[in-house]
Amino acid sequence: MVLYLSSLVVFVLTRTVVGTNLTDFPPISKHAFKPDTMMFDKIYIVHLKRRTERRQRMEKAADAMKLDFTYFHAVDGRNLNTEKLDKLGVQILQGYSDIYQNRNMTYGEIGCALTHYYILEDMVVKNYQRVLILEDDAQFVPMFRKQLSRSFADIEEFVPDWDLLFLGRKPMNATADKYVDGTHFAMWPDFSYWALAYAITRKGAKKILKQKPLQKLVPTDELIPIMYNRHPMEEWKKLFYPNDLKAVATNPLLIYPSWWFGETKYISDTEDSRKIASTLET
């Protein structure tokens, strides 16, 4: 009790001498923390310039997560035609047809594929070792940073040589996904769709670029499972051999689309666009 009173007297005298006040020490605001790129060298957000509403939503979400990000303006499929694709050296994979809808690629899918290709080129040229790529409809789960840190610790310990890390995806055969041995928060993904949210290393980017994907173009969310050898089309996989991209996924997933198919605000600039003519095939 004597010690407590002595400490209190010292505290009061100290405040009197230096003239401090409790208002000199305001509560720490969340705004005091500077945005960062977390464990990545760069965070790219893929964005179509004409989708201003998505940009506004994404900026609010990224600000809440305190993410330091860079917009990467997407190639707009509306501005593509056969002449432009010919100049770019783009050739569609021979015999390509959407495996579920039995249709040709759309110009929106081509624009998306070109965008992700250019991001990989950019990270390699700038010597980034690992980057995070988000599309502008990404929705973060609660406590995103904490959950990512937990999953990333598992992955760095048990899969230190990973090439690609899914933070968001659409499992097409979820029962075939397997836990990474020794982990609680990492999965070996089976066939999955979406390029909504993934991290990739420089080594992984170079594996994809080495395949010259513009000369045998497929949608990005077909290319990724082809490259990690979990795509059902065996004849396509043979054209991208070796399918040695080492892919892993967080479990649970940490990013989901903001809008789902059938919802009022759902828009797909990849699927809801003009289909190409077969003359672009190799």
mmCIF file with all atom_site columns, N, CA and C in Angstrom, residues 112-173:
data_model
loop_
_atom_site.group_PDB
_atom_site.id
_atom_site.type_symbol
_atom_site.label_atom_id
_atom_site.label_alt_id
_atom_site.label_comp_id
_atom_site.label_asym_id
_atom_site.label_entity_id
_atom_site.label_seq_id
_atom_site.pdbx_PDB_ins_code
_atom_site.Cartn_x
_atom_site.Cartn_y
_atom_site.Cartn_z
_atom_site.occupancy
_atom_site.B_iso_or_equiv
_atom_site.pdbx_formal_charge
_atom_site.auth_seq_id
_atom_site.auth_comp_id
_atom_site.auth_asym_id
_atom_site.auth_atom_id
_atom_site.pdbx_PDB_model_num
ATOM 1   N N  . CYS A 1 112 ? -8.665  -10.170 -70.303 1.00 0.00 ? 112 CYS A N  1
ATOM 2   C CA . CYS A 1 112 ? -8.251  -10.607 -68.971 1.00 0.00 ? 112 CYS A CA 1
ATOM 3   C C  . CYS A 1 112 ? -6.931  -11.379 -69.035 1.00 0.00 ? 112 CYS A C  1
ATOM 4   N N  . ALA A 1 113 ? -6.825  -12.300 -69.994 1.00 0.00 ? 113 ALA A N  1
ATOM 5   C CA . ALA A 1 113 ? -5.600  -13.088 -70.133 1.00 0.00 ? 113 ALA A CA 1
ATOM 6   C C  . ALA A 1 113 ? -4.400  -12.204 -70.453 1.00 0.00 ? 113 ALA A C  1
ATOM 7   N N  . LEU A 1 114 ? -4.591  -11.221 -71.334 1.00 0.00 ? 114 LEU A N  1
ATOM 8   C CA . LEU A 1 114 ? -3.510  -10.291 -71.669 1.00 0.00 ? 114 LEU A CA 1
ATOM 9   C C  . LEU A 1 114 ? -3.095  -9.484  -70.440 1.00 0.00 ? 114 LEU A C  1
ATOM 10  N N  . THR A 1 115 ? -4.064  -9.055  -69.659 1.00 0.00 ? 115 THR A N  1
ATOM 11  C CA . THR A 1 115 ? -3.770  -8.261  -68.467 1.00 0.00 ? 115 THR A CA 1
ATOM 12  C C  . THR A 1 115 ? -2.896  -9.036  -67.492 1.00 0.00 ? 115 THR A C  1
ATOM 13  N N  . HIS A 1 116 ? -3.278  -10.257 -67.180 1.00 0.00 ? 116 HIS A N  1
ATOM 14  C CA . HIS A 1 116 ? -2.488  -11.063 -66.245 1.00 0.00 ? 116 HIS A CA 1
ATOM 15  C C  . HIS A 1 116 ? -1.109  -11.379 -66.823 1.00 0.00 ? 116 HIS A C  1
ATOM 16  N N  . TYR A 1 117 ? -1.042  -11.580 -68.119 1.00 0.00 ? 117 TYR A N  1
ATOM 17  C CA . TYR A 1 117 ? 0.254   -11.809 -68.777 1.00 0.00 ? 117 TYR A CA 1
ATOM 18  C C  . TYR A 1 117 ? 1.152   -10.583 -68.605 1.00 0.00 ? 117 TYR A C  1
ATOM 19  N N  . TYR A 1 118 ? 0.615   -9.393  -68.816 1.00 0.00 ? 118 TYR A N  1
ATOM 20  C CA . TYR A 1 118 ? 1.413   -8.172  -68.707 1.00 0.00 ? 118 TYR A CA 1
ATOM 21  C C  . TYR A 1 118 ? 1.859   -7.920  -67.264 1.00 0.00 ? 118 TYR A C  1
ATOM 22  N N  . ILE A 1 119 ? 1.040   -8.308  -66.303 1.00 0.00 ? 119 ILE A N  1
ATOM 23  C CA . ILE A 1 119 ? 1.441   -8.175  -64.901 1.00 0.00 ? 119 ILE A CA 1
ATOM 24  C C  . ILE A 1 119 ? 2.642   -9.074  -64.616 1.00 0.00 ? 119 ILE A C  1
ATOM 25  N N  . LEU A 1 120 ? 2.600   -10.307 -65.103 1.00 0.00 ? 120 LEU A N  1
ATOM 26  C CA . LEU A 1 120 ? 3.729   -11.220 -64.899 1.00 0.00 ? 120 LEU A CA 1
ATOM 27  C C  . LEU A 1 120 ? 4.992   -10.664 -65.547 1.00 0.00 ? 120 LEU A C  1
ATOM 28  N N  . GLU A 1 121 ? 4.843   -10.115 -66.742 1.00 0.00 ? 121 GLU A N  1
ATOM 29  C CA . GLU A 1 121 ? 5.994   -9.481  -67.392 1.00 0.00 ? 121 GLU A CA 1
ATOM 30  C C  . GLU A 1 121 ? 6.538   -8.336  -66.543 1.00 0.00 ? 121 GLU A C  1
ATOM 31  N N  . ASP A 1 122 ? 5.641   -7.526  -66.010 1.00 0.00 ? 122 ASP A N  1
ATOM 32  C CA . ASP A 1 122 ? 6.038   -6.362  -65.225 1.00 0.00 ? 122 ASP A CA 1
ATOM 33  C C  . ASP A 1 122 ? 6.799   -6.781  -63.967 1.00 0.00 ? 122 ASP A C  1
ATOM 34  N N  . MET A 1 123 ? 6.323   -7.804  -63.280 1.00 0.00 ? 123 MET A N  1
ATOM 35  C CA . MET A 1 123 ? 6.994   -8.211  -62.043 1.00 0.00 ? 123 MET A CA 1
ATOM 36  C C  . MET A 1 123 ? 8.370   -8.801  -62.317 1.00 0.00 ? 123 MET A C  1
ATOM 37  N N  . VAL A 1 124 ? 8.503   -9.507  -63.434 1.00 0.00 ? 124 VAL A N  1
ATOM 38  C CA . VAL A 1 124 ? 9.802   -10.090 -63.777 1.00 0.00 ? 124 VAL A CA 1
ATOM 39  C C  . VAL A 1 124 ? 10.797  -8.993  -64.146 1.00 0.00 ? 124 VAL A C  1
ATOM 40  N N  . VAL A 1 125 ? 10.348  -8.037  -64.973 1.00 0.00 ? 125 VAL A N  1
ATOM 41  C CA . VAL A 1 125 ? 11.227  -6.931  -65.376 1.00 0.00 ? 125 VAL A CA 1
ATOM 42  C C  . VAL A 1 125 ? 11.681  -6.127  -64.166 1.00 0.00 ? 125 VAL A C  1
ATOM 43  N N  . LYS A 1 126 ? 10.773  -5.914  -63.213 1.00 0.00 ? 126 LYS A N  1
ATOM 44  C CA . LYS A 1 126 ? 11.099  -5.116  -62.031 1.00 0.00 ? 126 LYS A CA 1
ATOM 45  C C  . LYS A 1 126 ? 11.715  -5.933  -60.903 1.00 0.00 ? 126 LYS A C  1
ATOM 46  N N  . ASN A 1 127 ? 11.914  -7.220  -61.171 1.00 0.00 ? 127 ASN A N  1
ATOM 47  C CA . ASN A 1 127 ? 12.615  -8.106  -60.236 1.00 0.00 ? 127 ASN A CA 1
ATOM 48  C C  . ASN A 1 127 ? 11.892  -8.261  -58.902 1.00 0.00 ? 127 ASN A C  1
ATOM 49  N N  . TYR A 1 128 ? 10.547  -8.197  -58.920 1.00 0.00 ? 128 TYR A N  1
ATOM 50  C CA . TYR A 1 128 ? 9.796   -8.494  -57.707 1.00 0.00 ? 128 TYR A CA 1
ATOM 51  C C  . TYR A 1 128 ? 9.872   -9.994  -57.450 1.00 0.00 ? 128 TYR A C  1
ATOM 52  N N  . GLN A 1 129 ? 10.058  -10.370 -56.201 1.00 0.00 ? 129 GLN A N  1
ATOM 53  C CA . GLN A 1 129 ? 10.183  -11.782 -55.874 1.00 0.00 ? 129 GLN A CA 1
ATOM 54  C C  . GLN A 1 129 ? 8.842   -12.460 -55.645 1.00 0.00 ? 129 GLN A C  1
ATOM 55  N N  . ARG A 1 130 ? 7.877   -11.704 -55.136 1.00 0.00 ? 130 ARG A N  1
ATOM 56  C CA . ARG A 1 130 ? 6.520   -12.249 -55.016 1.00 0.00 ? 130 ARG A CA 1
ATOM 57  C C  . ARG A 1 130 ? 5.537   -11.096 -54.944 1.00 0.00 ? 130 ARG A C  1
ATOM 58  N N  . VAL A 1 131 ? 4.429   -11.244 -55.643 1.00 0.00 ? 131 VAL A N  1
ATOM 59  C CA . VAL A 1 131 ? 3.415   -10.193 -55.704 1.00 0.00 ? 131 VAL A CA 1
ATOM 60  C C  . VAL A 1 131 ? 2.050   -10.806 -55.435 1.00 0.00 ? 131 VAL A C  1
ATOM 61  N N  . LEU A 1 132 ? 1.115   -9.944  -55.082 1.00 0.00 ? 132 LEU A N  1
ATOM 62  C CA . LEU A 1 132 ? -0.277  -10.334 -54.897 1.00 0.00 ? 132 LEU A CA 1
ATOM 63  C C  . LEU A 1 132 ? -1.098  -9.670  -55.988 1.00 0.00 ? 132 LEU A C  1
ATOM 64  N N  . ILE A 1 133 ? -1.916  -10.460 -56.679 1.00 0.00 ? 133 ILE A N  1
ATOM 65  C CA . ILE A 1 133 ? -2.753  -9.962  -57.768 1.00 0.00 ? 133 ILE A CA 1
ATOM 66  C C  . ILE A 1 133 ? -4.215  -10.116 -57.359 1.00 0.00 ? 133 ILE A C  1
ATOM 67  N N  . LEU A 1 134 ? -4.933  -8.999  -57.327 1.00 0.00 ? 134 LEU A N  1
ATOM 68  C CA . LEU A 1 134 ? -6.347  -8.992  -56.965 1.00 0.00 ? 134 LEU A CA 1
ATOM 69  C C  . LEU A 1 134 ? -7.159  -8.404  -58.102 1.00 0.00 ? 134 LEU A C  1
ATOM 70  N N  . GLU A 1 135 ? -8.328  -8.974  -58.360 1.00 0.00 ? 135 GLU A N  1
ATOM 71  C CA . GLU A 1 135 ? -9.250  -8.345  -59.282 1.00 0.00 ? 135 GLU A CA 1
ATOM 72  C C  . GLU A 1 135 ? -10.165 -7.416  -58.497 1.00 0.00 ? 135 GLU A C  1
ATOM 73  N N  . ASP A 1 136 ? -10.755 -6.447  -59.189 1.00 0.00 ? 136 ASP A N  1
ATOM 74  C CA . ASP A 1 136 ? -11.415 -5.347  -58.473 1.00 0.00 ? 136 ASP A CA 1
ATOM 75  C C  . ASP A 1 136 ? -12.778 -5.684  -57.885 1.00 0.00 ? 136 ASP A C  1
ATOM 76  N N  . ASP A 1 137 ? -13.178 -6.946  -57.933 1.00 0.00 ? 137 ASP A N  1
ATOM 77  C CA . ASP A 1 137 ? -14.389 -7.350  -57.221 1.00 0.00 ? 137 ASP A CA 1
ATOM 78  C C  . ASP A 1 137 ? -14.055 -8.188  -55.992 1.00 0.00 ? 137 ASP A C  1
ATOM 79  N N  . ALA A 1 138 ? -12.786 -8.152  -55.562 1.00 0.00 ? 138 ALA A N  1
ATOM 80  C CA . ALA A 1 138 ? -12.355 -8.946  -54.412 1.00 0.00 ? 138 ALA A CA 1
ATOM 81  C C  . ALA A 1 138 ? -13.007 -8.446  -53.126 1.00 0.00 ? 138 ALA A C  1
ATOM 82  N N  . GLN A 1 139 ? -13.439 -9.376  -52.303 1.00 0.00 ? 139 GLN A N  1
ATOM 83  C CA . GLN A 1 139 ? -14.049 -9.069  -51.007 1.00 0.00 ? 139 GLN A CA 1
ATOM 84  C C  . GLN A 1 139 ? -13.250 -9.807  -49.933 1.00 0.00 ? 139 GLN A C  1
ATOM 85  N N  . PHE A 1 140 ? -12.727 -9.081  -48.950 1.00 0.00 ? 140 PHE A N  1
ATOM 86  C CA . PHE A 1 140 ? -11.887 -9.672  -47.920 1.00 0.00 ? 140 PHE A CA 1
ATOM 87  C C  . PHE A 1 140 ? -12.728 -10.255 -46.789 1.00 0.00 ? 140 PHE A C  1
ATOM 88  N N  . VAL A 1 141 ? -12.270 -11.391 -46.240 1.00 0.00 ? 141 VAL A N  1
ATOM 89  C CA . VAL A 1 141 ? -12.958 -11.960 -45.082 1.00 0.00 ? 141 VAL A CA 1
ATOM 90  C C  . VAL A 1 141 ? -12.612 -11.135 -43.839 1.00 0.00 ? 141 VAL A C  1
ATOM 91  N N  . PRO A 1 142 ? -13.425 -11.221 -42.768 1.00 0.00 ? 142 PRO A N  1
ATOM 92  C CA . PRO A 1 142 ? -13.071 -10.534 -41.526 1.00 0.00 ? 142 PRO A CA 1
ATOM 93  C C  . PRO A 1 142 ? -11.706 -11.000 -41.011 1.00 0.00 ? 142 PRO A C  1
ATOM 94  N N  . MET A 1 143 ? -10.973 -10.090 -40.394 1.00 0.00 ? 143 MET A N  1
ATOM 95  C CA . MET A 1 143 ? -9.644  -10.376 -39.842 1.00 0.00 ? 143 MET A CA 1
ATOM 96  C C  . MET A 1 143 ? -8.711  -10.923 -40.925 1.00 0.00 ? 143 MET A C  1
ATOM 97  N N  . PHE A 1 144 ? -8.813  -10.330 -42.100 1.00 0.00 ? 144 PHE A N  1
ATOM 98  C CA . PHE A 1 144 ? -8.046  -10.805 -43.252 1.00 0.00 ? 144 PHE A CA 1
ATOM 99  C C  . PHE A 1 144 ? -6.552  -10.883 -42.968 1.00 0.00 ? 144 PHE A C  1
ATOM 100 N N  . ARG A 1 145 ? -5.984  -9.834  -42.442 1.00 0.00 ? 145 ARG A N  1
ATOM 101 C CA . ARG A 1 145 ? -4.534  -9.817  -42.219 1.00 0.00 ? 145 ARG A CA 1
ATOM 102 C C  . ARG A 1 145 ? -4.100  -10.922 -41.253 1.00 0.00 ? 145 ARG A C  1
ATOM 103 N N  . LYS A 1 146 ? -4.830  -11.088 -40.192 1.00 0.00 ? 146 LYS A N  1
ATOM 104 C CA . LYS A 1 146 ? -4.476  -12.110 -39.207 1.00 0.00 ? 146 LYS A CA 1
ATOM 105 C C  . LYS A 1 146 ? -4.567  -13.502 -39.816 1.00 0.00 ? 146 LYS A C  1
ATOM 106 N N  . GLN A 1 147 ? -5.638  -13.746 -40.572 1.00 0.00 ? 147 GLN A N  1
ATOM 107 C CA . GLN A 1 147 ? -5.814  -15.065 -41.180 1.00 0.00 ? 147 GLN A CA 1
ATOM 108 C C  . GLN A 1 147 ? -4.753  -15.330 -42.246 1.00 0.00 ? 147 GLN A C  1
ATOM 109 N N  . LEU A 1 148 ? -4.404  -14.301 -43.027 1.00 0.00 ? 148 LEU A N  1
ATOM 110 C CA . LEU A 1 148 ? -3.369  -14.483 -44.031 1.00 0.00 ? 148 LEU A CA 1
ATOM 111 C C  . LEU A 1 148 ? -2.028  -14.771 -43.372 1.00 0.00 ? 148 LEU A C  1
ATOM 112 N N  . SER A 1 149 ? -1.717  -14.055 -42.320 1.00 0.00 ? 149 SER A N  1
ATOM 113 C CA . SER A 1 149 ? -0.458  -14.277 -41.607 1.00 0.00 ? 149 SER A CA 1
ATOM 114 C C  . SER A 1 149 ? -0.371  -15.709 -41.090 1.00 0.00 ? 149 SER A C  1
ATOM 115 N N  . ARG A 1 150 ? -1.475  -16.224 -40.574 1.00 0.00 ? 150 ARG A N  1
ATOM 116 C CA . ARG A 1 150 ? -1.519  -17.589 -40.048 1.00 0.00 ? 150 ARG A CA 1
ATOM 117 C C  . ARG A 1 150 ? -1.313  -18.604 -41.173 1.00 0.00 ? 150 ARG A C  1
ATOM 118 N N  . SER A 1 151 ? -2.023  -18.428 -42.281 1.00 0.00 ? 151 SER A N  1
ATOM 119 C CA . SER A 1 151 ? -1.877  -19.347 -43.417 1.00 0.00 ? 151 SER A CA 1
ATOM 120 C C  . SER A 1 151 ? -0.488  -19.256 -44.025 1.00 0.00 ? 151 SER A C  1
ATOM 121 N N  . PHE A 1 152 ? 0.017   -18.027 -44.142 1.00 0.00 ? 152 PHE A N  1
ATOM 122 C CA . PHE A 1 152 ? 1.309   -17.831 -44.779 1.00 0.00 ? 152 PHE A CA 1
ATOM 123 C C  . PHE A 1 152 ? 2.428   -18.469 -43.969 1.00 0.00 ? 152 PHE A C  1
ATOM 124 N N  . ALA A 1 153 ? 2.307   -18.449 -42.645 1.00 0.00 ? 153 ALA A N  1
ATOM 125 C CA . ALA A 1 153 ? 3.310   -19.087 -41.791 1.00 0.00 ? 153 ALA A CA 1
ATOM 126 C C  . ALA A 1 153 ? 3.356   -20.587 -42.071 1.00 0.00 ? 153 ALA A C  1
ATOM 127 N N  . ASP A 1 154 ? 2.183   -21.206 -42.215 1.00 0.00 ? 154 ASP A N  1
ATOM 128 C CA . ASP A 1 154 ? 2.112   -22.627 -42.568 1.00 0.00 ? 154 ASP A CA 1
ATOM 129 C C  . ASP A 1 154 ? 2.795   -22.888 -43.910 1.00 0.00 ? 154 ASP A C  1
ATOM 130 N N  . ILE A 1 155 ? 2.458   -22.075 -44.876 1.00 0.00 ? 155 ILE A N  1
ATOM 131 C CA . ILE A 1 155 ? 2.953   -22.298 -46.235 1.00 0.00 ? 155 ILE A CA 1
ATOM 132 C C  . ILE A 1 155 ? 4.452   -22.077 -46.322 1.00 0.00 ? 155 ILE A C  1
ATOM 133 N N  . GLU A 1 156 ? 4.958   -21.037 -45.691 1.00 0.00 ? 156 GLU A N  1
ATOM 134 C CA . GLU A 1 156 ? 6.395   -20.764 -45.729 1.00 0.00 ? 156 GLU A CA 1
ATOM 135 C C  . GLU A 1 156 ? 7.193   -21.871 -45.052 1.00 0.00 ? 156 GLU A C  1
ATOM 136 N N  . GLU A 1 157 ? 6.600   -22.490 -44.037 1.00 0.00 ? 157 GLU A N  1
ATOM 137 C CA . GLU A 1 157 ? 7.310   -23.564 -43.343 1.00 0.00 ? 157 GLU A CA 1
ATOM 138 C C  . GLU A 1 157 ? 7.265   -24.881 -44.103 1.00 0.00 ? 157 GLU A C  1
ATOM 139 N N  . PHE A 1 158 ? 6.104   -25.220 -44.671 1.00 0.00 ? 158 PHE A N  1
ATOM 140 C CA . PHE A 1 158 ? 5.925   -26.543 -45.248 1.00 0.00 ? 158 PHE A CA 1
ATOM 141 C C  . PHE A 1 158 ? 5.982   -26.569 -46.781 1.00 0.00 ? 158 PHE A C  1
ATOM 142 N N  . VAL A 1 159 ? 5.805   -25.402 -47.428 1.00 0.00 ? 159 VAL A N  1
ATOM 143 C CA . VAL A 1 159 ? 5.923   -25.337 -48.889 1.00 0.00 ? 159 VAL A CA 1
ATOM 144 C C  . VAL A 1 159 ? 6.769   -24.110 -49.253 1.00 0.00 ? 159 VAL A C  1
ATOM 145 N N  . PRO A 1 160 ? 8.022   -24.079 -48.806 1.00 0.00 ? 160 PRO A N  1
ATOM 146 C CA . PRO A 1 160 ? 8.840   -22.879 -49.020 1.00 0.00 ? 160 PRO A CA 1
ATOM 147 C C  . PRO A 1 160 ? 9.136   -22.590 -50.487 1.00 0.00 ? 160 PRO A C  1
ATOM 148 N N  . ASP A 1 161 ? 8.989   -23.592 -51.347 1.00 0.00 ? 161 ASP A N  1
ATOM 149 C CA . ASP A 1 161 ? 9.276   -23.417 -52.775 1.00 0.00 ? 161 ASP A CA 1
ATOM 150 C C  . ASP A 1 161 ? 8.004   -23.223 -53.599 1.00 0.00 ? 161 ASP A C  1
ATOM 151 N N  . TRP A 1 162 ? 6.953   -22.707 -52.987 1.00 0.00 ? 162 TRP A N  1
ATOM 152 C CA . TRP A 1 162 ? 5.698   -22.503 -53.712 1.00 0.00 ? 162 TRP A CA 1
ATOM 153 C C  . TRP A 1 162 ? 5.897   -21.513 -54.862 1.00 0.00 ? 162 TRP A C  1
ATOM 154 N N  . ASP A 1 163 ? 5.095   -21.691 -55.910 1.00 0.00 ? 163 ASP A N  1
ATOM 155 C CA . ASP A 1 163 ? 5.104   -20.779 -57.060 1.00 0.00 ? 163 ASP A CA 1
ATOM 156 C C  . ASP A 1 163 ? 3.867   -19.884 -57.079 1.00 0.00 ? 163 ASP A C  1
ATOM 157 N N  . LEU A 1 164 ? 2.722   -20.461 -56.743 1.00 0.00 ? 164 LEU A N  1
ATOM 158 C CA . LEU A 1 164 ? 1.458   -19.731 -56.801 1.00 0.00 ? 164 LEU A CA 1
ATOM 159 C C  . LEU A 1 164 ? 0.633   -20.056 -55.571 1.00 0.00 ? 164 LEU A C  1
ATOM 160 N N  . LEU A 1 165 ? 0.039   -19.014 -54.990 1.00 0.00 ? 165 LEU A N  1
ATOM 161 C CA . LEU A 1 165 ? -0.771  -19.175 -53.783 1.00 0.00 ? 165 LEU A CA 1
ATOM 162 C C  . LEU A 1 165 ? -2.151  -18.584 -54.023 1.00 0.00 ? 165 LEU A C  1
ATOM 163 N N  . PHE A 1 166 ? -3.177  -19.450 -54.003 1.00 0.00 ? 166 PHE A N  1
ATOM 164 C CA . PHE A 1 166 ? -4.560  -18.994 -54.116 1.00 0.00 ? 166 PHE A CA 1
ATOM 165 C C  . PHE A 1 166 ? -5.032  -18.427 -52.774 1.00 0.00 ? 166 PHE A C  1
ATOM 166 N N  . LEU A 1 167 ? -5.534  -17.190 -52.803 1.00 0.00 ? 167 LEU A N  1
ATOM 167 C CA . LEU A 1 167 ? -6.247  -16.649 -51.648 1.00 0.00 ? 167 LEU A CA 1
ATOM 168 C C  . LEU A 1 167 ? -7.752  -16.712 -51.886 1.00 0.00 ? 167 LEU A C  1
ATOM 169 N N  . GLY A 1 168 ? -8.137  -16.770 -53.148 1.00 0.00 ? 168 GLY A N  1
ATOM 170 C CA . GLY A 1 168 ? -9.530  -16.929 -53.533 1.00 0.00 ? 168 GLY A CA 1
ATOM 171 C C  . GLY A 1 168 ? -9.586  -17.782 -54.780 1.00 0.00 ? 168 GLY A C  1
ATOM 172 N N  . ARG A 1 169 ? -10.529 -18.682 -54.865 1.00 0.00 ? 169 ARG A N  1
ATOM 173 C CA . ARG A 1 169 ? -10.664 -19.545 -56.034 1.00 0.00 ? 169 ARG A CA 1
ATOM 174 C C  . ARG A 1 169 ? -12.043 -20.195 -56.011 1.00 0.00 ? 169 ARG A C  1
ATOM 175 N N  . LYS A 1 170 ? -12.383 -20.843 -57.105 1.00 0.00 ? 170 LYS A N  1
ATOM 176 C CA . LYS A 1 170 ? -13.622 -21.602 -57.189 1.00 0.00 ? 170 LYS A CA 1
ATOM 177 C C  . LYS A 1 170 ? -13.257 -23.075 -57.392 1.00 0.00 ? 170 LYS A C  1
ATOM 178 N N  . PRO A 1 171 ? -13.242 -23.871 -56.321 1.00 0.00 ? 171 PRO A N  1
ATOM 179 C CA . PRO A 1 171 ? -12.904 -25.295 -56.473 1.00 0.00 ? 171 PRO A CA 1
ATOM 180 C C  . PRO A 1 171 ? -13.927 -25.998 -57.349 1.00 0.00 ? 171 PRO A C  1
ATOM 181 N N  . MET A 1 172 ? -13.446 -26.676 -58.378 1.00 0.00 ? 172 MET A N  1
ATOM 182 C CA . MET A 1 172 ? -14.348 -27.403 -59.270 1.00 0.00 ? 172 MET A CA 1
ATOM 183 C C  . MET A 1 172 ? -14.464 -28.873 -58.870 1.00 0.00 ? 172 MET A C  1
ATOM 184 N N  . ASN A 1 173 ? -13.593 -29.299 -57.959 1.00 0.00 ? 173 ASN A N  1
ATOM 185 C CA . ASN A 1 173 ? -13.622 -30.667 -57.457 1.00 0.00 ? 173 ASN A CA 1
ATOM 186 C C  . ASN A 1 173 ? -13.081 -30.644 -56.030 1.00 0.00 ? 173 ASN A C  1
#
